[in-house]
Short mmCIF file of C-alpha atoms in Angstrom, two decimals:
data_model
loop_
_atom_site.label_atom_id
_atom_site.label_comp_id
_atom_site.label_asym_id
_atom_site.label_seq_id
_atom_site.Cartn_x
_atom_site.Cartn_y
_atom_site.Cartn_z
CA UNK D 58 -22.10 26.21 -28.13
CA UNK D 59 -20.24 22.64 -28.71
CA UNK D 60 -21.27 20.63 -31.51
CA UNK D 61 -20.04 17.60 -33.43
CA UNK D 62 -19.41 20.07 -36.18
CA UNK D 63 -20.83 17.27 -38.92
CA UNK D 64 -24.64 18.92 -39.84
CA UNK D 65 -23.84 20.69 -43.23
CA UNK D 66 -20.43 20.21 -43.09
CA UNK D 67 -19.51 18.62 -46.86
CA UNK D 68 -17.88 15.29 -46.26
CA UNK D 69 -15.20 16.44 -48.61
CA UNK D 70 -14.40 19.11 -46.03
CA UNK D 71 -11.08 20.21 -45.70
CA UNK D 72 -11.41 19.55 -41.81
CA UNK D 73 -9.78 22.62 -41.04
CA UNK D 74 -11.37 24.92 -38.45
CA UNK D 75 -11.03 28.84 -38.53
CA UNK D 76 -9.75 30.21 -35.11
CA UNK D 77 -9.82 32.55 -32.85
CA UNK D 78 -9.08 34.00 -29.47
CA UNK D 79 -9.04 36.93 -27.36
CA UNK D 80 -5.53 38.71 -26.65
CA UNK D 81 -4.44 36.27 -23.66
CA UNK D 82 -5.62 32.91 -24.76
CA UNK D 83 -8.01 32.38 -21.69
CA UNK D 84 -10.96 32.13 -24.70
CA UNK D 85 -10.71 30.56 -27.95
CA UNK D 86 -12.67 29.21 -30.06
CA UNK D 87 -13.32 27.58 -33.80
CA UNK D 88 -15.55 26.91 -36.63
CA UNK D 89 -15.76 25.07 -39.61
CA UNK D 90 -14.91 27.16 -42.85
CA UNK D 91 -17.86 28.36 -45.31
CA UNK D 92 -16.11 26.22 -48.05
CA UNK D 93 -16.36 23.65 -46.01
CA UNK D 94 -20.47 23.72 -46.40
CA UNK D 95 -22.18 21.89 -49.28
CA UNK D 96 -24.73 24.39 -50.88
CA UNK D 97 -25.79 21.68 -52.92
CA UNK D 98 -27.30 19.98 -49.52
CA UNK D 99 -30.96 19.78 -50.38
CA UNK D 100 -31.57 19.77 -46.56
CA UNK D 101 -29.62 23.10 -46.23
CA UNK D 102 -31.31 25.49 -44.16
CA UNK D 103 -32.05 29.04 -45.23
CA UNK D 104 -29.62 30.04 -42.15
CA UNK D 105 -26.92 29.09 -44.20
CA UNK D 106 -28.22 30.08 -47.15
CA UNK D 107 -28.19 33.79 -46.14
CA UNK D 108 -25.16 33.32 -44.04
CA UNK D 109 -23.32 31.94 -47.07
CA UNK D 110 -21.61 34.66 -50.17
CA UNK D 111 -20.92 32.32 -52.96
CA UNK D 112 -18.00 32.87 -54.97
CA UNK D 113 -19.65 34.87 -57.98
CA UNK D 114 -21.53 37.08 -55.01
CA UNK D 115 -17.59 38.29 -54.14
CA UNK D 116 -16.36 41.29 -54.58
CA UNK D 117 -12.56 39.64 -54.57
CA UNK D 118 -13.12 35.63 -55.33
CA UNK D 119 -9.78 34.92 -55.91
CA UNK D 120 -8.80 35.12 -52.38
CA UNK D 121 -9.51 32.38 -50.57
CA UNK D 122 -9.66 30.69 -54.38
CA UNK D 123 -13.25 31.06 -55.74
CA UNK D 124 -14.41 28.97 -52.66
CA UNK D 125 -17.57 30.34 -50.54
CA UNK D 126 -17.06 32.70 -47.49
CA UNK D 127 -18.82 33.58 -44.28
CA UNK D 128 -21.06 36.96 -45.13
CA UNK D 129 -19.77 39.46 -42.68
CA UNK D 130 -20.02 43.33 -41.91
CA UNK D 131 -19.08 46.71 -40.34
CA UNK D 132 -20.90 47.36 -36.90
CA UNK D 133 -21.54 50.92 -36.29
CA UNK D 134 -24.16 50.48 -33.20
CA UNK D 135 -23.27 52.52 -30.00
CA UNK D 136 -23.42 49.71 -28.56
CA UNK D 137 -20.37 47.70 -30.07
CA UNK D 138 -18.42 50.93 -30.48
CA UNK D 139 -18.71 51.45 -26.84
CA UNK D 140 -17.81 47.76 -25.62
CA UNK D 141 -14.98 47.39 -28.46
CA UNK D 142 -13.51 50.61 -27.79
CA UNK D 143 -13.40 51.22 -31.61
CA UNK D 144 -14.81 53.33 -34.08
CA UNK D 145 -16.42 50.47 -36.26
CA UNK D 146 -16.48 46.77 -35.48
CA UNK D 147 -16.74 43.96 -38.10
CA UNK D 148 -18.26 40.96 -37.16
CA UNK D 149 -19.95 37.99 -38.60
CA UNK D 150 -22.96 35.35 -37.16
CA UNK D 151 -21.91 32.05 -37.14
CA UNK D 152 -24.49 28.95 -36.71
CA UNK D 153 -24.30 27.37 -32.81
CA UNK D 154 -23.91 24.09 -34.10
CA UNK D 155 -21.00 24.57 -35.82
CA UNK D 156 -19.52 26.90 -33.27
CA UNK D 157 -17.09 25.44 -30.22
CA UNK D 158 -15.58 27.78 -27.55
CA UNK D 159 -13.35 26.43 -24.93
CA UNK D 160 -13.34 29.21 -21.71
CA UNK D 161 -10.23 28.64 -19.47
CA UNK D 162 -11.16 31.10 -17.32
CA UNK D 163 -14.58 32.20 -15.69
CA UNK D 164 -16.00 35.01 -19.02
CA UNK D 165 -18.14 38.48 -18.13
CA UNK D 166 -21.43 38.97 -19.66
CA UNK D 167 -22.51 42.33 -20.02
CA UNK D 168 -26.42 43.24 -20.68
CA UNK D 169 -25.54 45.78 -23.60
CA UNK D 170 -29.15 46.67 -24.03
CA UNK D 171 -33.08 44.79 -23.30
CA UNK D 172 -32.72 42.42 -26.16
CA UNK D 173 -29.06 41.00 -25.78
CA UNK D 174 -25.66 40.34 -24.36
CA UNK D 175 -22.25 40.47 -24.51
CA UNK D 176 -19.19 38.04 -23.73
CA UNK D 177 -16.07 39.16 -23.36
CA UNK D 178 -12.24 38.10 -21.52
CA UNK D 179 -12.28 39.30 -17.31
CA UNK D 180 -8.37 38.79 -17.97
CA UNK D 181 -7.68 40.80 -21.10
CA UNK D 182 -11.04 43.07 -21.85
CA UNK D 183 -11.40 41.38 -25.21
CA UNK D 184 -14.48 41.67 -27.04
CA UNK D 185 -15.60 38.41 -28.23
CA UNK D 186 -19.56 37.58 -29.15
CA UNK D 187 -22.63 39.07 -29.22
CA UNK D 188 -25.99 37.17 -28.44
CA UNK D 189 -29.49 38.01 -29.36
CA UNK D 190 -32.11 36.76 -26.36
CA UNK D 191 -34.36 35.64 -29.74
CA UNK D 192 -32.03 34.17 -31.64
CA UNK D 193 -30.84 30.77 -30.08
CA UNK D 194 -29.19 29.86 -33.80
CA UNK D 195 -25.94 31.48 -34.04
CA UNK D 196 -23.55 33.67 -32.40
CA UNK D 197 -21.77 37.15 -33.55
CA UNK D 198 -18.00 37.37 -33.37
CA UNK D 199 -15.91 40.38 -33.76
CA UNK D 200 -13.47 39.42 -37.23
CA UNK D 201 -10.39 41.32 -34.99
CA UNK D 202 -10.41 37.89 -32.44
CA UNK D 203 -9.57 35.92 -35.50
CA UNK D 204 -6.20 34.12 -35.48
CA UNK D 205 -6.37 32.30 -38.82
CA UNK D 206 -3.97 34.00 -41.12
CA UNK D 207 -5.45 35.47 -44.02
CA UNK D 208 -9.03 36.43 -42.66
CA UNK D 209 -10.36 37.69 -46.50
CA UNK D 210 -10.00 34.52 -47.53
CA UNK D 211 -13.09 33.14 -45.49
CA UNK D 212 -15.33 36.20 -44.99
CA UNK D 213 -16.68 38.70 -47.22
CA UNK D 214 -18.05 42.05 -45.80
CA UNK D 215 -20.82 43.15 -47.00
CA UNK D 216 -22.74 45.95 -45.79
CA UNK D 217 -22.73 48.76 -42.98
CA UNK D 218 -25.36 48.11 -40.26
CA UNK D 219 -26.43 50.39 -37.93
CA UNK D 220 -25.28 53.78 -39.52
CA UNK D 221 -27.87 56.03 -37.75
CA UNK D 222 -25.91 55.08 -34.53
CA UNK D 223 -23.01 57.06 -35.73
CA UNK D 224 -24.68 59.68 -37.99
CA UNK D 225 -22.22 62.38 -36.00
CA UNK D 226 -19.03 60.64 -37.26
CA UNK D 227 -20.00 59.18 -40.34
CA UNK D 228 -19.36 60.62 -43.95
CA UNK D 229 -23.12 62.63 -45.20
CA UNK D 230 -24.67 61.70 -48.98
CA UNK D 231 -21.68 64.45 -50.50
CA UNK D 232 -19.14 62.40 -49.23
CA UNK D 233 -17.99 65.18 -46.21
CA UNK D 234 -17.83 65.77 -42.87
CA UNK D 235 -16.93 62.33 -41.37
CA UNK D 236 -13.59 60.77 -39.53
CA UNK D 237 -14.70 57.25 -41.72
CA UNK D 238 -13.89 57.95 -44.75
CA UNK D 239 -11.58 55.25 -45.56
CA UNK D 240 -14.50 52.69 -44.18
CA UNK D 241 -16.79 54.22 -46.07
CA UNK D 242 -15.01 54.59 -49.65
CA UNK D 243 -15.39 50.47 -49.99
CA UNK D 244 -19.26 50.84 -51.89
CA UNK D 245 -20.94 48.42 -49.86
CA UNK D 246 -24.42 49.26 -48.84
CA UNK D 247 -25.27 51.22 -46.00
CA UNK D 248 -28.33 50.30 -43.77
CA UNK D 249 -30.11 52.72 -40.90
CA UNK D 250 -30.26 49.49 -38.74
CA UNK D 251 -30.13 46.12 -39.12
CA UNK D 252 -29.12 44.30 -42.44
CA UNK D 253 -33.11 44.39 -42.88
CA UNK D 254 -33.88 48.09 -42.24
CA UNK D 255 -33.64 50.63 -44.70
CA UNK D 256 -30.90 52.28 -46.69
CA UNK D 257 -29.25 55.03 -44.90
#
């Protein structure tokens, strides 16, 4: 997951890294901000076109000061709930190449389901990334391992995923019934599955 950090990366960049870590310090890791990426790149992928919420796509563009932001979102999957120990989980994908993580100590790697796996601190339990066996292009984090202050300033949530996972504890179409309801008062779409799958 080391890289020179250079591909895409605007030469004007600010060459400040956003940071993170779990709760001891044994993991940490960093990655280039999404202002820090020239959409104007004619050899940008479409990875970091759909990866990418330009300012006008914001729901709050002042913060971070009308510069782009890392797409994020809330994780309701049985699967993250479980390993997080949370209700929800926000994370966001983050291209490999761009992506260092420095490992003090030896990591465990937990087989969350047939398609992927999980990272996380032996030391401290922390929760850190989330890899897809497909997808050899990026890496999830969970937003809470951030350290940079001021984390709305570089990502902008954007939808629920995987709301059929927690259809018991969620709010129904009436707006009742669910523990969430300060999650889900925020208007941003909610999706069955994936960010691909259908609205719930």
């Amino acid at each position: 997951m080391e890289s020179s950090m250079t591909t895409h990366v605007s030469s004007t960049s600010s060459n400040e890294t956003i940071k993170g870590q779990c709760r001891c310090g044994c993991v940490t890791y960093e990655f280039p901000k999404a202002s820090d990426v020239d959409l104007e790149d004619k050899n940008l992928s479409e990875l970091y076109k759909r990866l990418i919420v330009p300012p006008e796509k914001q729901k709050f563009p002042e913060r971070g000061g009308h510069s782009n932001k890392w797409r994020a979102c809330h994780c309701h999957c049985a699967a993250c709930r479980q390993t997080a120990g949370a209700l929800v989980v926000s994370c966001a994908y983050i291209p490999a190449e761009h992506f260092k993580i420095t490992r003090k100590e030896k990591t465990g790697i937990y087989r969350a389901s047939n398609h992927a796996s999980r990272e996380f601190c032996l030391i401290c339990g922390a929760a850190l990334f989330f890899y897809e066996d497909r997808d050899i292009n990026g890496v999830d984090i969970t937003l809470a391992t951030i350290t940079t202050p001021r984390l709305f300033d570089y990502f902008e949530l954007v939808n629920h995923v995987w709301v059929e996972d927690a259809a018991d504890i969620v709010l129904d179409k009436d707006g009742k019934g669910g523990g969430l309801a300060t999650i889900f008062n925020d208007d941003l779409p909610r999706m069955k599955r994936d960010s691909a799958s259908e609205a719930y």
